[in-house]
Short mmCIF file of C-alpha atoms in Angstrom, two decimals:
data_model
loop_
_atom_site.label_atom_id
_atom_site.label_comp_id
_atom_site.label_asym_id
_atom_site.label_seq_id
_atom_site.Cartn_x
_atom_site.Cartn_y
_atom_site.Cartn_z
CA MET Q 1 0.00 0.00 0.00
CA PRO Q 2 1.08 3.62 -0.48
CA ALA Q 3 2.49 5.60 2.43
CA LEU Q 4 1.71 9.04 3.81
CA TRP Q 5 4.98 10.74 4.84
CA LEU Q 6 4.76 13.60 7.32
CA GLY Q 7 7.61 16.12 7.48
CA ASN Q 8 7.16 17.09 11.14
CA ALA Q 9 10.80 17.57 12.15
CA CYS Q 10 9.98 20.29 14.67
CA THR Q 11 6.76 20.42 16.65
CA GLU Q 12 5.20 21.88 19.76
CA HIS Q 13 5.83 18.57 21.51
CA MET Q 14 9.54 18.48 20.71
CA VAL Q 15 10.77 22.05 21.24
CA ASP Q 16 10.63 23.88 24.55
CA ARG Q 17 10.01 27.31 23.02
CA MET Q 18 8.64 27.39 19.47
CA ASP Q 19 8.46 31.18 19.64
CA LEU Q 20 12.27 31.38 19.80
CA LEU Q 21 12.74 29.67 16.42
CA THR Q 22 14.06 32.02 13.73
CA GLU Q 23 13.36 32.09 10.01
CA GLU Q 24 16.81 30.54 9.54
CA ASP Q 25 15.82 27.71 11.90
CA CYS Q 26 12.67 27.08 9.87
CA ARG Q 27 14.67 26.97 6.63
CA ALA Q 28 17.04 24.43 8.19
CA LEU Q 29 14.10 22.25 9.22
CA LEU Q 30 12.61 22.41 5.72
CA PHE Q 31 16.05 21.43 4.39
CA THR Q 32 15.84 18.33 6.57
CA MET Q 33 12.33 17.47 5.39
CA LYS Q 34 13.24 17.72 1.70
CA ARG Q 35 15.38 14.62 2.26
CA LEU Q 36 12.17 12.58 2.56
CA ALA Q 37 11.90 12.76 -1.24
CA TRP Q 38 14.50 9.97 -1.38
CA LEU Q 39 12.12 7.67 0.56
CA LEU Q 40 9.10 8.18 -1.68
CA ARG Q 41 7.66 5.40 -3.85
CA ASP Q 42 5.07 5.60 -6.60
CA GLY Q 43 1.64 6.61 -5.30
CA ASP Q 44 2.90 7.99 -1.96
CA ALA Q 45 1.89 11.31 -0.41
CA LEU Q 46 4.19 13.77 1.36
CA VAL Q 47 3.25 16.66 3.64
CA VAL Q 48 5.99 19.29 4.03
CA PRO Q 49 5.88 22.97 5.09
CA ARG Q 50 6.78 24.38 1.66
CA PRO Q 51 6.77 23.00 -1.91
CA LEU Q 52 9.73 20.95 -3.13
CA PRO Q 53 11.65 22.33 -6.15
CA GLN Q 54 10.75 20.37 -9.28
CA SER Q 55 14.39 20.23 -10.33
CA PHE Q 56 15.23 18.45 -7.08
CA LEU Q 57 12.37 15.98 -7.45
CA GLN Q 58 13.53 15.23 -10.97
CA HIS Q 59 17.07 14.64 -9.72
CA VAL Q 60 15.78 12.18 -7.12
CA ALA Q 61 13.52 10.45 -9.66
CA ARG Q 62 16.42 10.03 -12.07
CA HIS Q 63 18.12 7.78 -9.52
CA THR Q 64 15.17 6.11 -7.79
CA GLY Q 65 12.92 5.60 -10.82
CA LEU Q 66 10.13 7.50 -9.07
CA ASP Q 67 7.15 8.50 -11.20
CA THR Q 68 6.78 12.08 -9.96
CA SER Q 69 3.33 12.40 -11.57
CA SER Q 70 2.02 9.72 -9.17
CA ILE Q 71 3.16 11.56 -6.03
CA HIS Q 72 0.80 13.69 -3.95
CA LEU Q 73 2.61 16.68 -2.44
CA VAL Q 74 0.78 18.80 0.14
CA SER Q 75 2.41 21.97 1.44
CA PRO Q 76 0.62 24.87 3.17
CA ASP Q 77 3.62 27.15 2.39
CA VAL Q 78 4.46 27.93 6.02
CA GLY Q 79 7.59 27.86 8.14
CA LEU Q 80 6.55 24.90 10.32
CA LEU Q 81 3.89 22.21 10.38
CA THR Q 82 2.28 23.26 13.64
CA GLN Q 83 -0.80 21.40 14.83
CA ASP Q 84 -3.22 24.07 13.70
CA ARG Q 85 -1.73 23.86 10.19
CA LEU Q 86 -1.88 20.06 10.11
CA HIS Q 87 -5.56 20.15 11.05
CA SER Q 88 -6.43 22.90 8.58
CA ASP Q 89 -8.61 22.22 5.54
CA GLU Q 90 -5.65 23.25 3.38
CA VAL Q 91 -3.80 20.10 4.48
CA LEU Q 92 -6.55 17.63 5.37
CA GLU Q 93 -8.92 18.10 2.43
CA PRO Q 94 -6.48 17.08 -0.35
CA LEU Q 95 -5.48 14.03 1.70
CA ARG Q 96 -9.03 12.92 2.48
CA GLY Q 97 -9.59 12.48 -1.22
CA ILE Q 98 -6.77 9.96 -1.64
CA VAL Q 99 -5.75 8.44 1.71
CA THR Q 100 -7.57 5.31 2.91
CA PRO Q 101 -7.26 3.43 6.23
CA GLU Q 102 -5.04 0.84 4.53
CA TRP Q 103 -2.26 3.39 3.87
CA GLU Q 104 0.92 3.28 5.91
CA PHE Q 105 1.59 6.32 8.05
CA ARG Q 106 5.24 7.46 8.16
CA PRO Q 107 5.83 10.60 10.27
CA TYR Q 108 9.35 11.87 10.79
CA ILE Q 109 8.63 11.69 14.51
CA HIS Q 110 5.71 9.90 16.10
CA ASP Q 111 4.77 12.63 18.57
CA ARG Q 112 1.28 13.33 19.92
CA GLY Q 113 0.65 15.78 17.08
CA SER Q 114 1.26 13.08 14.49
CA VAL Q 115 -1.10 10.74 16.36
CA THR Q 116 -4.00 13.20 16.27
CA PHE Q 117 -3.22 13.96 12.59
CA ALA Q 118 -3.39 10.25 11.75
CA GLN Q 119 -6.65 9.94 13.67
CA ALA Q 120 -8.14 12.81 11.65
CA LEU Q 121 -7.44 10.81 8.48
CA GLY Q 122 -8.50 7.43 9.88
CA LEU Q 123 -4.97 6.03 9.71
CA ARG Q 124 -3.47 3.47 12.06
CA THR Q 125 -0.33 4.43 13.97
CA ALA Q 126 2.42 1.83 14.31
CA GLY Q 127 3.36 0.27 17.62
CA SER Q 128 1.55 0.86 20.90
CA PRO Q 129 -1.12 3.57 20.37
CA GLY Q 130 -1.23 4.21 24.11
CA PHE Q 131 2.51 4.77 24.32
CA LEU Q 132 2.47 7.27 21.45
CA THR Q 133 -0.69 9.05 22.59
CA GLU Q 134 0.85 9.54 26.02
CA GLY Q 135 3.94 11.15 24.46
CA GLY Q 136 6.21 8.10 24.66
CA ALA Q 137 8.32 8.92 21.60
CA GLU Q 138 8.81 12.47 22.86
CA LEU Q 139 9.83 11.10 26.25
CA LEU Q 140 12.62 9.03 24.71
CA ASN Q 141 13.87 12.06 22.76
CA SER Q 142 14.42 14.03 25.96
CA LYS Q 143 18.09 14.15 27.03
CA VAL Q 144 16.94 14.51 30.63
CA VAL Q 145 14.74 11.40 30.54
CA PHE Q 146 17.34 9.48 28.53
CA ARG Q 147 19.97 9.93 31.25
CA ALA Q 148 17.60 8.59 33.90
CA LEU Q 149 16.57 5.57 31.82
CA ALA Q 150 20.11 4.81 30.67
CA ALA Q 151 21.67 5.13 34.11
CA GLY Q 152 18.92 3.02 35.67
CA ALA Q 153 19.43 0.28 33.07
CA GLY Q 154 23.20 0.25 33.58
CA PHE Q 155 24.38 2.02 30.41
CA SER Q 156 27.57 4.05 30.48
CA VAL Q 157 26.75 7.79 30.47
CA PRO Q 158 29.04 10.80 31.07
CA ALA Q 159 29.24 12.00 34.67
CA GLY Q 160 26.76 14.80 35.28
CA MET Q 161 23.10 15.53 36.02
CA PRO Q 162 20.01 17.21 34.57
CA CYS Q 163 19.45 20.74 35.91
CA ARG Q 164 16.18 22.58 36.36
CA THR Q 165 17.28 25.36 38.72
CA ILE Q 166 20.29 27.64 39.23
CA ASN Q 167 21.20 25.64 42.32
CA ASP Q 168 21.22 22.41 40.27
CA LEU Q 169 23.46 24.06 37.71
CA THR Q 170 25.99 25.65 40.03
CA HIS Q 171 26.25 22.49 42.14
CA SER Q 172 26.75 20.25 39.11
CA VAL Q 173 29.23 22.51 37.28
CA THR Q 174 31.30 23.13 40.42
CA ARG Q 175 31.42 19.43 41.28
CA LEU Q 176 32.39 18.35 37.74
CA LEU Q 177 35.05 21.07 37.32
CA SER Q 178 36.69 19.83 40.52
CA ARG Q 179 37.45 16.54 38.76
CA ALA Q 180 37.73 17.58 35.10
CA ALA Q 181 38.83 20.64 33.16
CA SER Q 182 35.66 20.97 31.08
CA VAL Q 183 31.91 20.37 31.13
CA ILE Q 184 29.27 20.66 28.44
CA VAL Q 185 25.80 22.11 28.96
CA LYS Q 186 23.07 20.83 26.62
CA ARG Q 187 19.55 22.12 26.16
CA ASP Q 188 17.13 19.25 26.77
CA ARG Q 189 15.36 19.58 23.42
CA ALA Q 190 17.74 20.82 20.74
CA VAL Q 191 19.67 19.27 17.82
CA SER Q 192 23.03 19.32 16.05
CA GLY Q 193 24.88 21.12 18.83
CA HIS Q 194 22.47 24.06 18.89
CA GLY Q 195 21.72 24.99 22.48
CA ASN Q 196 25.01 23.46 23.66
CA PHE Q 197 27.95 25.31 25.23
CA VAL Q 198 31.16 24.25 26.95
CA ILE Q 199 32.61 25.58 30.21
CA THR Q 200 36.33 25.05 30.67
CA THR Q 201 39.34 26.06 32.70
CA ASP Q 202 41.62 24.89 29.85
CA LYS Q 203 42.51 27.93 27.75
CA ASP Q 204 43.80 25.73 24.91
CA LEU Q 205 40.75 23.49 24.62
CA GLU Q 206 39.45 22.87 21.08
CA VAL Q 207 35.71 22.32 21.21
CA THR Q 208 33.41 20.44 18.85
CA GLY Q 209 29.68 19.89 19.27
CA ALA Q 210 28.89 23.26 20.83
CA LEU Q 211 28.19 26.75 19.52
CA SER Q 212 30.09 28.62 22.23
CA THR Q 213 32.72 28.16 24.92
CA TYR Q 214 33.13 29.92 28.27
CA HIS Q 215 36.72 30.01 29.54
CA LEU Q 216 36.72 30.43 33.30
CA THR Q 217 39.66 31.92 35.15
CA ASP Q 218 37.73 31.47 38.40
CA PRO Q 219 35.49 28.34 38.48
CA ARG Q 220 33.36 30.02 41.15
CA ASN Q 221 32.31 32.81 38.80
CA LEU Q 222 29.38 31.26 36.93
CA ASP Q 223 27.28 34.36 36.20
CA GLU Q 224 27.67 34.09 32.41
CA VAL Q 225 27.02 30.36 32.51
CA VAL Q 226 23.82 30.81 34.54
CA ALA Q 227 22.59 33.46 32.10
CA ALA Q 228 23.36 31.27 29.08
CA ALA Q 229 21.58 28.25 30.58
CA GLY Q 230 18.33 30.20 30.97
CA LEU Q 231 17.48 28.79 34.40
CA THR Q 232 16.04 30.60 37.42
CA SER Q 233 16.06 29.78 41.13
CA SER Q 234 12.86 27.78 40.77
CA HIS Q 235 12.35 26.57 37.21
CA ALA Q 236 13.59 26.41 33.60
CA PRO Q 237 11.65 28.81 31.32
CA LEU Q 238 13.71 27.76 28.28
CA GLY Q 239 13.65 24.08 29.23
CA GLU Q 240 15.91 22.01 31.43
CA VAL Q 241 19.60 21.53 30.66
CA VAL Q 242 21.93 18.57 31.06
CA VAL Q 243 25.41 19.18 32.47
CA GLU Q 244 27.99 16.51 31.61
CA GLU Q 245 31.72 16.02 31.88
CA PHE Q 246 33.26 16.99 28.53
CA HIS Q 247 35.81 14.54 27.11
CA PRO Q 248 38.09 16.26 24.55
CA GLY Q 249 39.28 14.37 21.49
CA CYS Q 250 36.31 11.99 21.38
CA ARG Q 251 34.62 10.78 18.22
CA SER Q 252 30.86 11.32 18.04
CA VAL Q 253 29.27 8.16 16.64
CA TYR Q 254 25.80 6.72 16.14
CA VAL Q 255 23.87 3.67 15.05
CA GLU Q 256 20.41 3.63 13.51
CA VAL Q 257 18.28 0.76 14.75
CA LEU Q 258 14.90 -0.65 13.80
CA CYS Q 259 12.49 -1.77 16.52
CA PRO Q 260 10.03 -4.01 14.64
CA GLU Q 261 6.34 -3.61 15.35
CA ASP Q 262 5.82 -7.37 15.57
CA GLY Q 263 8.07 -7.59 18.63
CA THR Q 264 10.91 -9.44 16.91
CA GLU Q 265 14.51 -8.62 17.74
CA PRO Q 266 15.69 -5.06 16.91
CA THR Q 267 18.32 -4.81 14.19
CA LEU Q 268 21.14 -2.44 13.26
CA VAL Q 269 20.28 -0.56 10.06
CA ASN Q 270 23.40 1.58 9.61
CA SER Q 271 26.19 3.23 11.56
CA GLY Q 272 28.49 6.18 11.19
CA GLN Q 273 30.56 9.01 12.57
CA LEU Q 274 29.45 12.63 12.84
CA ARG Q 275 31.37 15.12 10.72
CA VAL Q 276 31.89 18.51 12.33
CA GLY Q 277 32.13 21.90 10.64
CA GLN Q 278 34.71 24.54 11.47
CA ASP Q 279 32.51 27.60 11.94
CA PRO Q 280 30.51 26.77 13.97
CA PRO Q 281 32.07 23.48 15.19
CA VAL Q 282 28.80 21.51 15.16
CA LEU Q 283 27.27 18.69 13.11
CA ALA Q 284 27.85 19.27 9.38
CA GLY Q 285 27.45 15.79 7.89
CA LEU Q 286 27.99 12.08 8.38
CA GLU Q 287 30.42 9.37 7.35
CA LEU Q 288 29.02 5.85 6.91
CA PRO Q 289 29.68 3.08 7.86
CA LEU Q 290 31.45 3.41 11.21
CA THR Q 291 35.01 2.05 10.89
CA SER Q 292 37.03 4.63 12.83
CA ILE Q 293 36.85 3.13 16.33
CA PRO Q 294 38.61 0.08 17.81
CA GLU Q 295 36.96 -3.30 17.22
CA ARG Q 296 36.28 -3.83 20.93
CA SER Q 297 34.59 -0.39 21.12
CA TRP Q 298 32.44 -1.26 18.12
CA ARG Q 299 31.36 -4.55 19.70
CA GLU Q 300 30.41 -2.78 22.91
CA PHE Q 301 28.64 0.02 21.07
CA SER Q 302 26.63 -2.26 18.78
CA GLU Q 303 25.70 -4.76 21.52
CA GLU Q 304 24.70 -2.08 24.01
CA SER Q 305 22.75 -0.17 21.33
CA LEU Q 306 20.70 -3.27 20.60
CA ARG Q 307 20.11 -3.69 24.33
CA MET Q 308 18.89 -0.10 24.43
CA ALA Q 309 16.64 -0.75 21.42
CA ARG Q 310 15.10 -3.73 23.24
CA LEU Q 311 14.40 -1.48 26.23
CA MET Q 312 12.68 1.07 23.98
CA GLN Q 313 10.69 -1.69 22.30
CA ARG Q 314 9.50 -3.08 25.66
CA LEU Q 315 8.28 0.39 26.60
CA GLY Q 316 6.14 0.46 23.45
CA TYR Q 317 8.31 2.17 20.84
CA THR Q 318 8.56 0.79 17.30
CA GLY Q 319 10.22 2.09 14.18
CA LEU Q 320 13.58 3.72 13.51
CA ALA Q 321 15.73 5.30 16.20
CA ASN Q 322 19.21 6.77 16.37
CA ILE Q 323 21.46 6.07 19.34
CA ASP Q 324 24.39 8.45 19.90
CA ALA Q 325 27.60 8.01 21.83
CA VAL Q 326 31.13 9.37 22.12
CA VAL Q 327 34.28 7.23 22.00
CA SER Q 328 37.57 8.40 23.52
CA PRO Q 329 40.95 7.90 21.82
CA ALA Q 330 41.51 5.05 24.31
CA GLY Q 331 38.28 3.37 23.22
CA GLU Q 332 36.11 4.30 26.23
CA LEU Q 333 32.42 4.65 25.36
CA TRP Q 334 29.68 6.89 26.78
CA PHE Q 335 26.09 7.07 25.52
CA ASN Q 336 24.64 10.58 25.40
CA GLU Q 337 21.20 10.48 23.75
CA VAL Q 338 18.54 8.65 21.77
CA ASN Q 339 16.57 10.12 18.88
CA ALA Q 340 13.36 8.10 18.71
CA ARG Q 341 12.52 9.10 15.14
CA MET Q 342 13.98 9.04 11.66
CA GLY Q 343 17.46 10.50 11.68
CA GLY Q 344 20.12 12.22 9.68
CA SER Q 345 21.20 8.91 8.17
CA THR Q 346 17.80 7.50 7.20
CA HIS Q 347 17.81 9.08 3.76
CA LEU Q 348 21.56 8.43 3.34
CA HIS Q 349 21.07 4.71 3.89
CA SER Q 350 18.17 4.75 1.42
CA ILE Q 351 20.30 6.56 -1.18
CA ALA Q 352 23.13 4.05 -0.80
CA GLU Q 353 20.73 1.09 -0.99
CA THR Q 354 19.15 2.54 -4.12
CA LEU Q 355 22.46 3.20 -5.89
CA VAL Q 356 24.57 0.22 -4.73
CA GLY Q 357 22.27 -2.37 -3.13
CA PRO Q 358 21.21 -3.66 0.29
CA ASP Q 359 24.75 -4.68 1.28
CA TRP Q 360 26.27 -1.36 0.22
CA SER Q 361 28.21 -0.87 3.48
CA ASP Q 362 30.28 -4.01 2.76
CA THR Q 363 31.78 -2.38 -0.31
CA HIS Q 364 31.33 1.40 -0.13
CA THR Q 365 31.91 4.51 1.96
CA LEU Q 366 29.41 7.38 2.09
CA LEU Q 367 30.40 10.96 2.92
CA SER Q 368 27.71 13.63 3.38
CA ARG Q 369 27.87 17.34 4.09
CA PHE Q 370 25.02 19.84 4.38
CA ASN Q 371 24.56 23.62 4.37
CA VAL Q 372 27.09 23.75 1.55
CA VAL Q 373 26.96 26.95 -0.52
CA ALA Q 374 26.34 26.02 -4.15
CA PRO Q 375 25.04 27.42 -7.46
CA PRO Q 376 21.45 26.69 -8.58
CA LEU Q 377 20.78 22.94 -8.73
CA ARG Q 378 20.55 22.67 -12.52
CA THR Q 379 23.88 24.50 -12.84
CA LEU Q 380 25.45 22.32 -10.15
CA LEU Q 381 24.27 19.09 -11.80
CA LYS Q 382 25.78 20.20 -15.10
CA GLU Q 383 29.06 20.91 -13.31
CA LEU Q 384 29.01 17.43 -11.78
CA GLU Q 385 28.48 15.86 -15.21
CA ALA Q 386 31.14 18.01 -16.88
CA ASN Q 387 33.73 17.10 -14.25
CA ALA Q 388 32.95 13.36 -14.09
CA LEU Q 389 31.60 13.70 -10.54
CA ALA Q 390 27.97 12.72 -11.11
CA TRP Q 391 26.97 9.25 -9.92
CA ASP Q 392 28.25 6.65 -12.39
CA PRO Q 393 26.36 3.33 -12.08
CA GLU Q 394 29.03 1.46 -14.02
CA ARG Q 395 31.94 2.65 -11.89
CA ARG Q 396 29.65 2.66 -8.81
CA ARG Q 397 30.97 5.96 -7.54
CA GLY Q 398 30.03 9.63 -7.67
CA VAL Q 399 27.95 12.44 -6.18
CA VAL Q 400 24.21 12.96 -5.74
CA ILE Q 401 22.35 15.83 -4.09
CA ALA Q 402 20.48 14.71 -0.97
CA SER Q 403 18.67 18.01 -0.34
CA ASP Q 404 18.42 21.25 -2.29
CA ASP Q 405 17.73 24.75 -0.98
CA THR Q 406 19.59 26.73 -3.63
CA ASP Q 407 16.44 28.66 -4.52
CA VAL Q 408 16.23 30.19 -1.01
CA SER Q 409 19.45 29.89 1.00
CA GLY Q 410 21.81 28.90 -1.83
CA THR Q 411 22.83 25.64 -0.12
CA VAL Q 412 22.70 21.89 -0.72
CA GLU Q 413 23.45 18.63 1.03
CA TYR Q 414 25.66 16.39 -1.08
CA VAL Q 415 26.44 12.69 -0.86
CA VAL Q 416 29.69 11.17 -2.08
CA LEU Q 417 29.54 7.39 -2.52
CA ALA Q 418 32.67 5.44 -3.47
CA PRO Q 419 34.23 1.95 -3.13
CA SER Q 420 36.76 3.21 -0.57
CA ARG Q 421 37.20 6.11 1.80
CA ASP Q 422 40.28 7.32 -0.12
CA GLN Q 423 38.31 7.43 -3.36
CA GLY Q 424 35.43 9.19 -1.60
CA ALA Q 425 37.78 11.78 -0.08
CA ALA Q 426 39.34 12.43 -3.49
CA LEU Q 427 35.92 12.94 -5.09
CA GLU Q 428 34.88 15.25 -2.25
CA ALA Q 429 38.06 17.31 -2.59
CA LYS Q 430 37.39 17.73 -6.31
CA LEU Q 431 33.78 18.69 -5.61
CA GLU Q 432 34.80 21.27 -3.00
CA HIS Q 433 37.27 22.78 -5.48
CA ILE Q 434 34.49 23.14 -8.07
CA LEU Q 435 32.13 24.70 -5.51
CA ALA Q 436 34.84 27.14 -4.41
CA ASP Q 437 35.35 28.18 -8.06
CA ALA Q 438 31.61 28.70 -8.43
CA ARG Q 439 31.51 30.95 -5.36
CA ARG Q 440 34.26 33.15 -6.80
CA ARG Q 441 32.39 33.79 -10.05
CA PRO Q 442 30.86 37.25 -10.54
CA GLY Q 443 27.26 37.45 -9.51
CA HIS Q 444 27.39 34.55 -7.08
CA ALA Q 445 25.72 35.55 -3.82
#
């Protein structure tokens, strides 16, 4: 049966303060939702905040074989798919004419808003309806709740504690700085390093995974830290924060798992390492599969991730989830969050399966990078063809565009797929050279 895909990357149930989101934030979320085009099959429907560029859909269809004329695209042309928008006639009426109860329902995140949306269309939600209706998926996505569940189940987590008040924060930061040079403060509900900052007494510390760093000459002077955390003496108006010991030099890694609805054993879908940008030093892409950590660390990470997936499944969660951890140069492992939803690798895995096959990770490396300044998509695709960078099915290597926002922000997400990491790195270097040349041309914004 066809599937209804819902691009609800950011909702009232997942963000502490929707009113603080900027237009740039909304564009970034739409950028994420455009990736769902790679998951579409003939006859499917997709709800996204704003229309997808036809040139991008055609690019996807060229590789997936998608019949774009069979796809139903619904977009109210807004910044976010808030609940009032999802339940508007503008969204529901076109869908009521095509969607039947037999359709699959595939939201980006199965929050309470997606449950009520499915109910409005007579669609069944996967897994335990009670768990989802009570906000179970949202619960698992909370960094605060994750730490409690993980610690209680015996998973390795960084030293620290969730903080709701100024007293929580000052106590935790002071205690951690007495045993380590640095701590990281994370907003409970934020992504890709946004909302994170590091506090350190090490003036030479190089930070990744956070937008800002506070260098303390006196660990007792936490005024700036308190202000940045947004806590008060009694509550957390911007949401709670998690304070954790910061381990420099660690690799940020993940696995994507599938928790089957029928209760069978969860499985690993893909794995990878986070790629970090330079300015700001936060998530900028992924490298798949994960091969950069010691074998013993990989065994621990994969086995413990499956144990965590079984815990989630017992609670009532089904579907895809991403499990994140950091690995030290010595191979020590700490889990730091779960994303109970589709993730930043879901579309990448689908692209690789489409181009190479189901066992693609046995033979290929995938490198992705997003928010990359680029010329208009049609121009970029011509450049890829002219420079022998476009995906070549015979040589089984090349570049495809995973998401396109060149019409608004002038950026893309690219994917480099090659039989080895060295070949992938060489293709990426050539691509970056071409993009740099394009940016230097007169008239390029």
